[in-house]
mmCIF file of C-alpha atoms in Angstrom:
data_model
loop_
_atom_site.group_PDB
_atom_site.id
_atom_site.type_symbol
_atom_site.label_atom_id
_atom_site.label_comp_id
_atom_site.label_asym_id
_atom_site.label_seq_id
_atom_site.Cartn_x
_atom_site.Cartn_y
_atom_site.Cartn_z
ATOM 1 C CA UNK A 1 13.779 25.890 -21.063
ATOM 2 C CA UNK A 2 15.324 22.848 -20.486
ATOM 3 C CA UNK A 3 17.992 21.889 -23.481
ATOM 4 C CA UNK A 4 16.945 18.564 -24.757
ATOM 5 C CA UNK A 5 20.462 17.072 -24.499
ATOM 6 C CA UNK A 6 19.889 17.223 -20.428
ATOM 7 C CA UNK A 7 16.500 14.846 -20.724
ATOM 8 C CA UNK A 8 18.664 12.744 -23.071
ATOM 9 C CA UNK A 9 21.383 12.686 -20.491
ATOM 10 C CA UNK A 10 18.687 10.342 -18.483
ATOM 11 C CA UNK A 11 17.625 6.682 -19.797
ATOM 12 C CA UNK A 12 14.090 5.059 -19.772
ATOM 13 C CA UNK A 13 12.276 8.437 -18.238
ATOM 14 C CA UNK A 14 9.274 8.029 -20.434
ATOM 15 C CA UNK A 15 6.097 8.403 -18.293
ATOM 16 C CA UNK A 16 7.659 9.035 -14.910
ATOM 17 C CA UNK A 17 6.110 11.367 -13.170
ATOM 18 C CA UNK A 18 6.700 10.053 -9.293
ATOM 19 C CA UNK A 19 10.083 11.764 -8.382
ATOM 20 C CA UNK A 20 8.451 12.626 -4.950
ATOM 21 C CA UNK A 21 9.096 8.914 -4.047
ATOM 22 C CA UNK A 22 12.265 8.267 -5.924
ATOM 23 C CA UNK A 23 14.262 10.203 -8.779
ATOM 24 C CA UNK A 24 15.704 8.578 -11.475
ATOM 25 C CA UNK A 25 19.623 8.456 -12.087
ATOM 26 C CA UNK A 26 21.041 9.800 -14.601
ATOM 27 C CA UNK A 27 23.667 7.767 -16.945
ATOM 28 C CA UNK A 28 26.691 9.372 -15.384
ATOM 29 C CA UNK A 29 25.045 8.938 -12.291
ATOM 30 C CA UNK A 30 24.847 5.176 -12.845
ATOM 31 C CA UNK A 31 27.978 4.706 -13.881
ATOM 32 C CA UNK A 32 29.665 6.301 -11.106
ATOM 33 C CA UNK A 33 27.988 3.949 -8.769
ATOM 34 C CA UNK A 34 28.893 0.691 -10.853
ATOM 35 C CA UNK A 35 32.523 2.359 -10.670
ATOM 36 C CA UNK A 36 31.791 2.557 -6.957
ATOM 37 C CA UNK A 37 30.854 -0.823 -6.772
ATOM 38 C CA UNK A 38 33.233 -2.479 -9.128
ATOM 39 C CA UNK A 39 36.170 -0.465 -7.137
ATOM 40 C CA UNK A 40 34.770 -2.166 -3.753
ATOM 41 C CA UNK A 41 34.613 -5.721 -4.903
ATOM 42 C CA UNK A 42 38.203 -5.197 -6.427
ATOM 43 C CA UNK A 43 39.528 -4.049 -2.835
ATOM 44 C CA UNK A 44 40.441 -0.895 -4.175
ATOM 45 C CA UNK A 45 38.421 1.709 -2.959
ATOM 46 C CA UNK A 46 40.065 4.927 -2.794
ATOM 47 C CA UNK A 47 39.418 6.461 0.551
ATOM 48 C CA UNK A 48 41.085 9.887 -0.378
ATOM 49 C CA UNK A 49 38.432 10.061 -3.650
ATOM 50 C CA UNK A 50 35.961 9.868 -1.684
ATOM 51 C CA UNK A 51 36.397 12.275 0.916
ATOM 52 C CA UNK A 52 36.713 14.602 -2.900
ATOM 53 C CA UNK A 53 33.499 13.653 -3.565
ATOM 54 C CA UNK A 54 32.154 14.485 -0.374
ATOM 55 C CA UNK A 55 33.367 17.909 -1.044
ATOM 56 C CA UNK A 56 31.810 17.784 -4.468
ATOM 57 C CA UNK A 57 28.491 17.147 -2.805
ATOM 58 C CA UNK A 58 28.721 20.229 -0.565
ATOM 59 C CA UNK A 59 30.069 22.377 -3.599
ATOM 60 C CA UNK A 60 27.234 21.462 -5.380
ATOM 61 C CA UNK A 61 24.331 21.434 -2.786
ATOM 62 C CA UNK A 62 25.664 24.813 -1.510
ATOM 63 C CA UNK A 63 24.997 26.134 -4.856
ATOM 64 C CA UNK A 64 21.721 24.859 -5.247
ATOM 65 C CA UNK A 65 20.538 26.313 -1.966
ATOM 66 C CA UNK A 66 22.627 29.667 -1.462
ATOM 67 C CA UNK A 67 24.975 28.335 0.666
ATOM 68 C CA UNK A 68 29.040 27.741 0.994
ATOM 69 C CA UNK A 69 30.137 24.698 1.024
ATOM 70 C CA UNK A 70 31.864 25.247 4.237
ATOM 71 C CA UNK A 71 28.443 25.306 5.686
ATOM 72 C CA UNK A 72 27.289 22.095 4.311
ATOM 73 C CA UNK A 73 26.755 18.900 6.781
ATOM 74 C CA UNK A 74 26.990 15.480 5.148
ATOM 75 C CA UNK A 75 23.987 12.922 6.803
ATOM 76 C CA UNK A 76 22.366 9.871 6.135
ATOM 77 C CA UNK A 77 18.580 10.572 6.639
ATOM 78 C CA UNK A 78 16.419 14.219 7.079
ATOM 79 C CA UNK A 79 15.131 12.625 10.663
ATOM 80 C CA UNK A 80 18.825 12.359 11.520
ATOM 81 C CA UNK A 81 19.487 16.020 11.178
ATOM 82 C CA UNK A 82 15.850 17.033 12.576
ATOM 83 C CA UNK A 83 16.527 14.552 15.372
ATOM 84 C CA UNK A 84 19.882 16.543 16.009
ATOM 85 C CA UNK A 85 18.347 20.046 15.693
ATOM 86 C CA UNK A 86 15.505 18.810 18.206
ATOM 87 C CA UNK A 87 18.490 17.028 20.889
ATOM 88 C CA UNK A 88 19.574 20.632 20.382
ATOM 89 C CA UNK A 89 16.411 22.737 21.761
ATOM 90 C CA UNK A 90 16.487 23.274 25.494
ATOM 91 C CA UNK A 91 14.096 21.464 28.287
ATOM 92 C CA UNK A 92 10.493 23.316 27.369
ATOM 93 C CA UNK A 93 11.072 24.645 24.271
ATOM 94 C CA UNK A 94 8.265 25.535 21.817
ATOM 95 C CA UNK A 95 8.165 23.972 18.228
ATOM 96 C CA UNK A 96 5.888 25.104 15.703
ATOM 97 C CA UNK A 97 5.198 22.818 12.705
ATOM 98 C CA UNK A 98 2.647 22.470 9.864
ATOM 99 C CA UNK A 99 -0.243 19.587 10.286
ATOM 100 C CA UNK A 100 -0.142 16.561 7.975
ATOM 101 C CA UNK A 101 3.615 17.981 7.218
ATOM 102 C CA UNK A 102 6.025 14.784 6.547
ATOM 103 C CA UNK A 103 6.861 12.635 9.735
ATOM 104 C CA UNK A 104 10.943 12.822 9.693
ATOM 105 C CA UNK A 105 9.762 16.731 9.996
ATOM 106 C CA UNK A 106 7.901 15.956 13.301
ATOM 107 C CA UNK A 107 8.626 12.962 14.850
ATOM 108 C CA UNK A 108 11.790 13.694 16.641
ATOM 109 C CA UNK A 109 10.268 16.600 18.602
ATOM 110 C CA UNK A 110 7.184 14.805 19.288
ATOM 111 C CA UNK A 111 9.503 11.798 20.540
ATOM 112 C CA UNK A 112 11.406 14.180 23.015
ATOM 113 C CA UNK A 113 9.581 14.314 25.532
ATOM 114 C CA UNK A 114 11.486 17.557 27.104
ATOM 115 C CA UNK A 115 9.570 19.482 24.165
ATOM 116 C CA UNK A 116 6.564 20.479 23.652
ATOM 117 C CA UNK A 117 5.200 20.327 19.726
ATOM 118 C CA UNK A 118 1.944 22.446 18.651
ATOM 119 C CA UNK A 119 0.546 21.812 14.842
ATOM 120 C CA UNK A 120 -1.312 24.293 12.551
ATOM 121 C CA UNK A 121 -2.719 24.056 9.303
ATOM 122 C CA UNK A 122 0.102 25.308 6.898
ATOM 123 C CA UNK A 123 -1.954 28.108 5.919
ATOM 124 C CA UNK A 124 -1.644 29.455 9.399
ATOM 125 C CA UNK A 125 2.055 28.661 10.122
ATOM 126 C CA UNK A 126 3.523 31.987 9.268
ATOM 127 C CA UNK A 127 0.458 33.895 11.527
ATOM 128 C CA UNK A 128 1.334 31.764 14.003
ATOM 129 C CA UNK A 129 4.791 32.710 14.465
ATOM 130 C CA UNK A 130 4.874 34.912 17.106
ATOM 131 C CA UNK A 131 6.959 35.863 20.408
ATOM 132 C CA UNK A 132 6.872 32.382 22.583
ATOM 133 C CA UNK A 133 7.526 30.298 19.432
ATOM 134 C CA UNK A 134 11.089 28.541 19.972
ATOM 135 C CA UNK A 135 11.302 27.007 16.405
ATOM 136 C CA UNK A 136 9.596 26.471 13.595
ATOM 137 C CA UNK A 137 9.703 23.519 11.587
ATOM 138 C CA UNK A 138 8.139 22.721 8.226
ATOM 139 C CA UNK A 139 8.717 21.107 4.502
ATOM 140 C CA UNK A 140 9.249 23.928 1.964
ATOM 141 C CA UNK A 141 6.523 21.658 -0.252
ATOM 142 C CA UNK A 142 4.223 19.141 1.199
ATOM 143 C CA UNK A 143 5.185 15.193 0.299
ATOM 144 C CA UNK A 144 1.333 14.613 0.041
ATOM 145 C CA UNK A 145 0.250 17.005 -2.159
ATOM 146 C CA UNK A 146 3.018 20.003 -3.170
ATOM 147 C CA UNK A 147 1.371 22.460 -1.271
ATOM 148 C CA UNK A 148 4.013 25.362 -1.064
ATOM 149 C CA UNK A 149 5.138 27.424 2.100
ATOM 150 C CA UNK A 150 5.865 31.361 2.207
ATOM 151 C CA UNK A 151 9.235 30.801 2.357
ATOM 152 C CA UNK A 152 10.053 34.763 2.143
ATOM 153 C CA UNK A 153 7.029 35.373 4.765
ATOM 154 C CA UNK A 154 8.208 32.795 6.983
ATOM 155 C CA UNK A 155 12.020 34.010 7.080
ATOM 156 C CA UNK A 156 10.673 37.156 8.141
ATOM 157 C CA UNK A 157 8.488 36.243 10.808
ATOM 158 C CA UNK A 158 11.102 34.104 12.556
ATOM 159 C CA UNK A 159 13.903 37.174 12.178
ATOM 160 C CA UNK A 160 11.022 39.474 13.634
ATOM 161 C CA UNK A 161 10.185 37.004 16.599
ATOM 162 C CA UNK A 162 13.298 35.553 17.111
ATOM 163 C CA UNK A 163 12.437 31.785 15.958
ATOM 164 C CA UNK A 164 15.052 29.664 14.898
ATOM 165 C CA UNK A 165 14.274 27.453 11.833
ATOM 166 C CA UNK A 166 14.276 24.147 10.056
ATOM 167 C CA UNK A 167 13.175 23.889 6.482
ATOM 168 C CA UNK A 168 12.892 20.378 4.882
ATOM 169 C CA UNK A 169 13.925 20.790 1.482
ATOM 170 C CA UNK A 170 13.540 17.057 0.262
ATOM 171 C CA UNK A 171 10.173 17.923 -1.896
ATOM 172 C CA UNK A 172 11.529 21.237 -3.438
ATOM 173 C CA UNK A 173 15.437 21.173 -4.254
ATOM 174 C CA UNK A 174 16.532 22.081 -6.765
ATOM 175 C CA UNK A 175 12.998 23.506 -8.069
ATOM 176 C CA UNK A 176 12.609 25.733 -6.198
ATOM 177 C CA UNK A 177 14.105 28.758 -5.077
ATOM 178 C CA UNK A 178 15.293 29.328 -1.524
ATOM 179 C CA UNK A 179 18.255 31.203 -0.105
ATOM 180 C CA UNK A 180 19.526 29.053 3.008
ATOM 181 C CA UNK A 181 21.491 31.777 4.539
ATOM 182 C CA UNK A 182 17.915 32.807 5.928
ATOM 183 C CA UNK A 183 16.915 29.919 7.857
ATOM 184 C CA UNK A 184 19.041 27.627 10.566
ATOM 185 C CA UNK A 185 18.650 24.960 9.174
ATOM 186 C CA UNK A 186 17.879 23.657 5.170
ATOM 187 C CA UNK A 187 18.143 19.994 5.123
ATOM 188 C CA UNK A 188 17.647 17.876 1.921
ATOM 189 C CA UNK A 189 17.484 14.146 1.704
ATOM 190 C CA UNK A 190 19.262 13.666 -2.099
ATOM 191 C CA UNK A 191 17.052 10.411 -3.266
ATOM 192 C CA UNK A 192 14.211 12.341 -5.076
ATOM 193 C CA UNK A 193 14.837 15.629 -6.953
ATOM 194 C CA UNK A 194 18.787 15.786 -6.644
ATOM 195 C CA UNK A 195 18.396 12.392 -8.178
ATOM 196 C CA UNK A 196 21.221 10.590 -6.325
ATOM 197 C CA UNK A 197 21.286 7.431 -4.458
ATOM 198 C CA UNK A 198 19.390 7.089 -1.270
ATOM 199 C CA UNK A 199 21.557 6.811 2.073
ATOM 200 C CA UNK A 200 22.918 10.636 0.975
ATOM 201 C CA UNK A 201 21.351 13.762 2.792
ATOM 202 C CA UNK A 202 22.976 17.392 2.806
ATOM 203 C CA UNK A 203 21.742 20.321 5.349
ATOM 204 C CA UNK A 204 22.929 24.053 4.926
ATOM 205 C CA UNK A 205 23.576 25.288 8.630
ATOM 206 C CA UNK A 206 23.768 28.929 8.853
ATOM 207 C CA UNK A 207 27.091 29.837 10.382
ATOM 208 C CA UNK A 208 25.304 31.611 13.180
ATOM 209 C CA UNK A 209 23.294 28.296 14.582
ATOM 210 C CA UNK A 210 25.830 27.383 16.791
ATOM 211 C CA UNK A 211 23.205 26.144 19.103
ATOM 212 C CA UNK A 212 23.116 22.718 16.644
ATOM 213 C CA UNK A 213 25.094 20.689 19.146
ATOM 214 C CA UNK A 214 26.936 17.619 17.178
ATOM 215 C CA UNK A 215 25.491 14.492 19.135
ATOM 216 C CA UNK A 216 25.983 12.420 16.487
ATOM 217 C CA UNK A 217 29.580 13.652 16.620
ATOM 218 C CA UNK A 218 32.122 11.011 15.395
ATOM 219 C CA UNK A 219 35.366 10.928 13.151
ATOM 220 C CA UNK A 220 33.711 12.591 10.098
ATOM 221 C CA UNK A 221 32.671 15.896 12.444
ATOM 222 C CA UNK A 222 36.267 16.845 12.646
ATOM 223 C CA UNK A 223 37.892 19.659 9.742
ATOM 224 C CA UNK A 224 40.795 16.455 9.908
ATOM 225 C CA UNK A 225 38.679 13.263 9.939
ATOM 226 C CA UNK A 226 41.694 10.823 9.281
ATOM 227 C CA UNK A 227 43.854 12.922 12.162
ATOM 228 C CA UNK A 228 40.776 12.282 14.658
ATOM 229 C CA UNK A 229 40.392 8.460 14.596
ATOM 230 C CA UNK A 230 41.189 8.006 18.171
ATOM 231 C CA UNK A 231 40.653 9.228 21.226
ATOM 232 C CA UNK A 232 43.726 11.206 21.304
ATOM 233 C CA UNK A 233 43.409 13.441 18.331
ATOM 234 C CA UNK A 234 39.894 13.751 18.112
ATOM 235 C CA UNK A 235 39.110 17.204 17.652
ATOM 236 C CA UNK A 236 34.899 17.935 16.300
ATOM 237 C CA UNK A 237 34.711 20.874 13.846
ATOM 238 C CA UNK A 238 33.543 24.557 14.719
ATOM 239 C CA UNK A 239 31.678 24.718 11.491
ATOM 240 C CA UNK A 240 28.740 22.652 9.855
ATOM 241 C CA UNK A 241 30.818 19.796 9.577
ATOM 242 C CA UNK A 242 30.735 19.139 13.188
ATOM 243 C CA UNK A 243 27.366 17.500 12.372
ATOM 244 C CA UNK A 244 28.569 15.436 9.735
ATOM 245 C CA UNK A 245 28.263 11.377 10.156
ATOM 246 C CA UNK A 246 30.266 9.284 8.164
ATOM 247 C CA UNK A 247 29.948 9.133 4.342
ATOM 248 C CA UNK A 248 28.399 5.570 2.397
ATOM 249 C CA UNK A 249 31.332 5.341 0.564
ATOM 250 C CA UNK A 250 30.007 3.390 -2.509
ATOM 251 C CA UNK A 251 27.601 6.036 -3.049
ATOM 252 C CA UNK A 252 29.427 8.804 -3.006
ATOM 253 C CA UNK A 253 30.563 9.351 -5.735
ATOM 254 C CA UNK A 254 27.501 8.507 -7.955
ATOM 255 C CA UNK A 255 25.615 11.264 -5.084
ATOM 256 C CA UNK A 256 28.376 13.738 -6.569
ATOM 257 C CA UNK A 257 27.533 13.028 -10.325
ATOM 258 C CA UNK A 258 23.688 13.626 -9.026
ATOM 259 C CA UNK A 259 23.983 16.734 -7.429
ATOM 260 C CA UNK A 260 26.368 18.324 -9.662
ATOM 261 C CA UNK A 261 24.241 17.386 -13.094
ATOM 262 C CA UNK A 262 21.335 19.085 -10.891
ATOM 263 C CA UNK A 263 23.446 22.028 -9.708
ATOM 264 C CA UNK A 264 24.636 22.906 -13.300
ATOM 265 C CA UNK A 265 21.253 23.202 -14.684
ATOM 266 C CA UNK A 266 20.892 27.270 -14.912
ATOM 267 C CA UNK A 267 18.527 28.050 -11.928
ATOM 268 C CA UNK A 268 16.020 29.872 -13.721
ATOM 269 C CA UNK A 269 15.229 27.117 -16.015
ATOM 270 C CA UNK A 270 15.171 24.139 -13.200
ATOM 271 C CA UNK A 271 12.779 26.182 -11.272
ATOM 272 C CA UNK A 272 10.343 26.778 -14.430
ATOM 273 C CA UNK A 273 10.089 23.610 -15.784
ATOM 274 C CA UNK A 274 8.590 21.413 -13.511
ATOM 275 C CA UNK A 275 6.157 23.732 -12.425
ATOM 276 C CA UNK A 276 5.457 24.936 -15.866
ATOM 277 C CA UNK A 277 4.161 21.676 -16.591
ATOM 278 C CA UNK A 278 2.416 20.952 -13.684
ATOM 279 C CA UNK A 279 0.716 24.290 -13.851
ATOM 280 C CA UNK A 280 0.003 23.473 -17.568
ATOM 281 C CA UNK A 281 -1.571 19.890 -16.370
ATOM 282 C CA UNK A 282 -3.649 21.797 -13.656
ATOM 283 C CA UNK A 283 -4.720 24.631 -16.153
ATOM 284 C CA UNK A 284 -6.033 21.551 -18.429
ATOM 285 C CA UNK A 285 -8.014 20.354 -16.059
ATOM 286 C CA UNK A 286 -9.706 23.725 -14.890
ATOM 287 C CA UNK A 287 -7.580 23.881 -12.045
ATOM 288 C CA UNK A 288 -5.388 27.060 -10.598
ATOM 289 C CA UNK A 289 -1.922 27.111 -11.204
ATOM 290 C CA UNK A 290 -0.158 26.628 -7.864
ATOM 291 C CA UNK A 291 3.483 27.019 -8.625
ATOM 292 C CA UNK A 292 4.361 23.469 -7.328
ATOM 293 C CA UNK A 293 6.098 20.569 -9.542
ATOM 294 C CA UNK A 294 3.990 18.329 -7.509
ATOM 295 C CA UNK A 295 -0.014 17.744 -8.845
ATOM 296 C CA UNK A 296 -2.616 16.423 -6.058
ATOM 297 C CA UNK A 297 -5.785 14.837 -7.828
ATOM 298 C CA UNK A 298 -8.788 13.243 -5.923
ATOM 299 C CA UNK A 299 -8.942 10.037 -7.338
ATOM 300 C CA UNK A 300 -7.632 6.431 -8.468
ATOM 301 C CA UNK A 301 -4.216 5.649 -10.178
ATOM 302 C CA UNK A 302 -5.073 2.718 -12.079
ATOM 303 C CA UNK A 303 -6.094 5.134 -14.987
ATOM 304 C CA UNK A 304 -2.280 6.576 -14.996
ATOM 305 C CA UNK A 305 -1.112 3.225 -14.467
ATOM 306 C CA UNK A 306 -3.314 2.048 -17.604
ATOM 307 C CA UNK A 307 -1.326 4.282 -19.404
ATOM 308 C CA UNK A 308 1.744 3.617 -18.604
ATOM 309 C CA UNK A 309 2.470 6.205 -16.252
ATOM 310 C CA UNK A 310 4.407 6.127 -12.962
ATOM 311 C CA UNK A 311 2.496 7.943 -10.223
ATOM 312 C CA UNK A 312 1.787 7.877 -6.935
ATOM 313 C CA UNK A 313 -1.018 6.916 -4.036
ATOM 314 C CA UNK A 314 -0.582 9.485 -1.450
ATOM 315 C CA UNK A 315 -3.138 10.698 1.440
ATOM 316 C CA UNK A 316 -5.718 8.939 -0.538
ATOM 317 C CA UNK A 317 -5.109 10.586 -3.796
ATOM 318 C CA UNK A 318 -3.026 10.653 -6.785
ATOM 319 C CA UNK A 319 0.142 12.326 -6.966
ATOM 320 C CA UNK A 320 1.973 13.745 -9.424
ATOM 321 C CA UNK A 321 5.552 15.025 -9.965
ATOM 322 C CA UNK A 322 7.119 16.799 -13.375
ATOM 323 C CA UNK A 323 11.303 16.655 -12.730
ATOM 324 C CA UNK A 324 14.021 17.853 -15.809
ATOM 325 C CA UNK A 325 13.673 15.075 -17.466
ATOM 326 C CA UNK A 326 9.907 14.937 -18.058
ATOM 327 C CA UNK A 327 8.546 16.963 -21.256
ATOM 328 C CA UNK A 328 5.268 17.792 -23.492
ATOM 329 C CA UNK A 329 4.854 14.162 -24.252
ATOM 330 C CA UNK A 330 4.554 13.414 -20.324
ATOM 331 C CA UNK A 331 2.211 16.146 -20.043
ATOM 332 C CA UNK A 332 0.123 14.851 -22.895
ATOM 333 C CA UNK A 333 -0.262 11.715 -21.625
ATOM 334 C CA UNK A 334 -0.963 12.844 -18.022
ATOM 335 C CA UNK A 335 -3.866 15.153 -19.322
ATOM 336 C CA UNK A 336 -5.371 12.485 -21.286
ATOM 337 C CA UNK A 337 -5.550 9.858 -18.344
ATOM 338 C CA UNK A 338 -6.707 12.290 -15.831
ATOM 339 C CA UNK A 339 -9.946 13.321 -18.463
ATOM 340 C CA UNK A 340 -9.965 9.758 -19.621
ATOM 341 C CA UNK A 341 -10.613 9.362 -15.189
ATOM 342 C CA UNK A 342 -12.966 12.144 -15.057
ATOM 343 C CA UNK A 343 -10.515 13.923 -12.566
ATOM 344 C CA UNK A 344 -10.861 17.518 -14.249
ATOM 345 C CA UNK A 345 -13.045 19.144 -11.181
ATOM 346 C CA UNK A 346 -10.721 17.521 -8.596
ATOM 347 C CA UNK A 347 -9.212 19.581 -6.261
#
């Protein structure tokens, strides 16, 4: 369970239930970015700090998704990193991904035109995995309606063919489980579930993918980025921090508080709670349990909206999502707007 001094740890929650657009800050979280702010306008950020926090944001990132922080790559968007794992891929290879999956999952092998990009319903991905396949690329939950991938089935697929790997993250960390050490690639834009500003996005490179070639390389890819401002001590790191880009510094430190509120949350209670509760919201409506923090309903808003909850119009229907910081009293309220709708049969 999740101890009620966490949800209090969060202001003005009541009735959210959209953290698959945007996740709300916690206090700490806030603060750190007025400090941020305040700091700037005085002339008096300190550089050093930051670069700490950076480190804090791998620490805690790592730990969410089974990885070390050595192995952690600091970005600014999910395309970013997709677009470097795709730059990466030789002339003709063959990239698998999921249909209707998110576009910063697709678009930048679709826009390289040296690739060639085949989509299959997600319920076929793992199936159609097989010897000829250069990559696979999917979102470990679907934005439009939380749809869940075989994460265990797909990591051994691509080990048994030989398919390197990029798993989107952005829908399902911290909630749920996944050991990154399996896959190439686990990248993570922080703005929703990790709760941190947007501009902040960590991937998990496996030591091994040394095929991800750094063309975004600047002064941040290097193990000594303030030894490597100029040409003639630049020097890009061997490990995952070769792909890093430069850090926002204001946000920094508030994506530190974020990630390490989310990260010290003991796992087995982060990844029952929002899916208990959307599984109990599903169940109330005659619908299967699916595992997912994210709820897909045919049907309108406005009746959410009526009651003062926050959702979300996605794919043409309403969307749901139960974070830490939602409880019973969400739930409640959900059930009774979606009956008060007539959405119990939806699918």
């Amino acid at each position: 369970m999740i101890d009620s001094s966490l949800r209090a740890a969060f202001d003005d929650t009541r009735g959210y239930l959209d953290t698959a657009s945007y996740g709300l800050p916690a206090r700490a979280t806030v603060t750190a970015l007025h400090a941020s702010t305040d700091a700037w306008a005085r002339r008096a950020l300190d550089l050093p700090a930051i670069d700490r926090d950076v480190d804090r944001m791998r620490a805690a990132f790592a730990r969410i998704v089974g990885a070390r922080p050595a192995d952690v790559a600091l970005a600014a968007t999910v395309s970013q990193v997709v677009g470097t794992v795709a730059a990466s891929l030789p002339d003709g290879a063959r990239v698998l991904v999921a249909e209707h999956d998110f576009a910063s999952v697709v678009m930048p092998f679709r826009a390289d035109p040296r690739l060639t990009v085949r989509a299959v319903p997600l319920e076929r991905l793992v199936e159609a995995m097989r010897p000829g396949v250069d990559l696979v690329a999917v979102s470990a939950v679907q934005s439009s309606d939380g749809r869940l991938v075989d994460l265990e089935a797909l990591a051994q697929a691509a080990a048994a063919a030989g398919i390197r790997t990029v798993i989107d993250a952005t829908q399902s960390s911290p909630w749920l489980p996944i050991d990154s050490r399996r896959f190439d690639v686990v990248v993570a834009a922080a703005y929703k579930w990790l709760t941190a500003p947007r501009g902040i996005t960590l991937a998990a490179v496996r030591p091994d993918a040394t095929w991800v070639r750094p063309v975004n390389a600047g002064w941040y890819s290097a193990d000594d980025p303030w030894g490597s401002l100029y040409e003639d001590g630049a020097s890009t790191s061997a490990g995952a921090r070769r792909l890093d880009t430069s850090p926002p510094w204001q946000l920094v430190s508030a994506g530190a508080s974020a990630l390490e509120i989310m990260a010290a949350i003991p796992a087995q209670d982060v990844h029952a709670h929002g899916p208990g509760l959307a599984d109990e919201f599903r169940t109330s409506l005659g619908l299967a349990p699916a595992g997912s923090a994210i709820v897909s309903l045919a049907g309108d808003p406005a009746a959410f909206e009526s009651a003062g909850l926050r959702v979300a119009s996605r794919a043409g229907r309403v969307r749901l999502g139960f974070h830490v910081y939602n409880d019973e009293t969400d739930l409640a309220r959900a059930i009774d707007a979606a009956r008060a709708a007539r959405l119990t049969v939806a699918a």
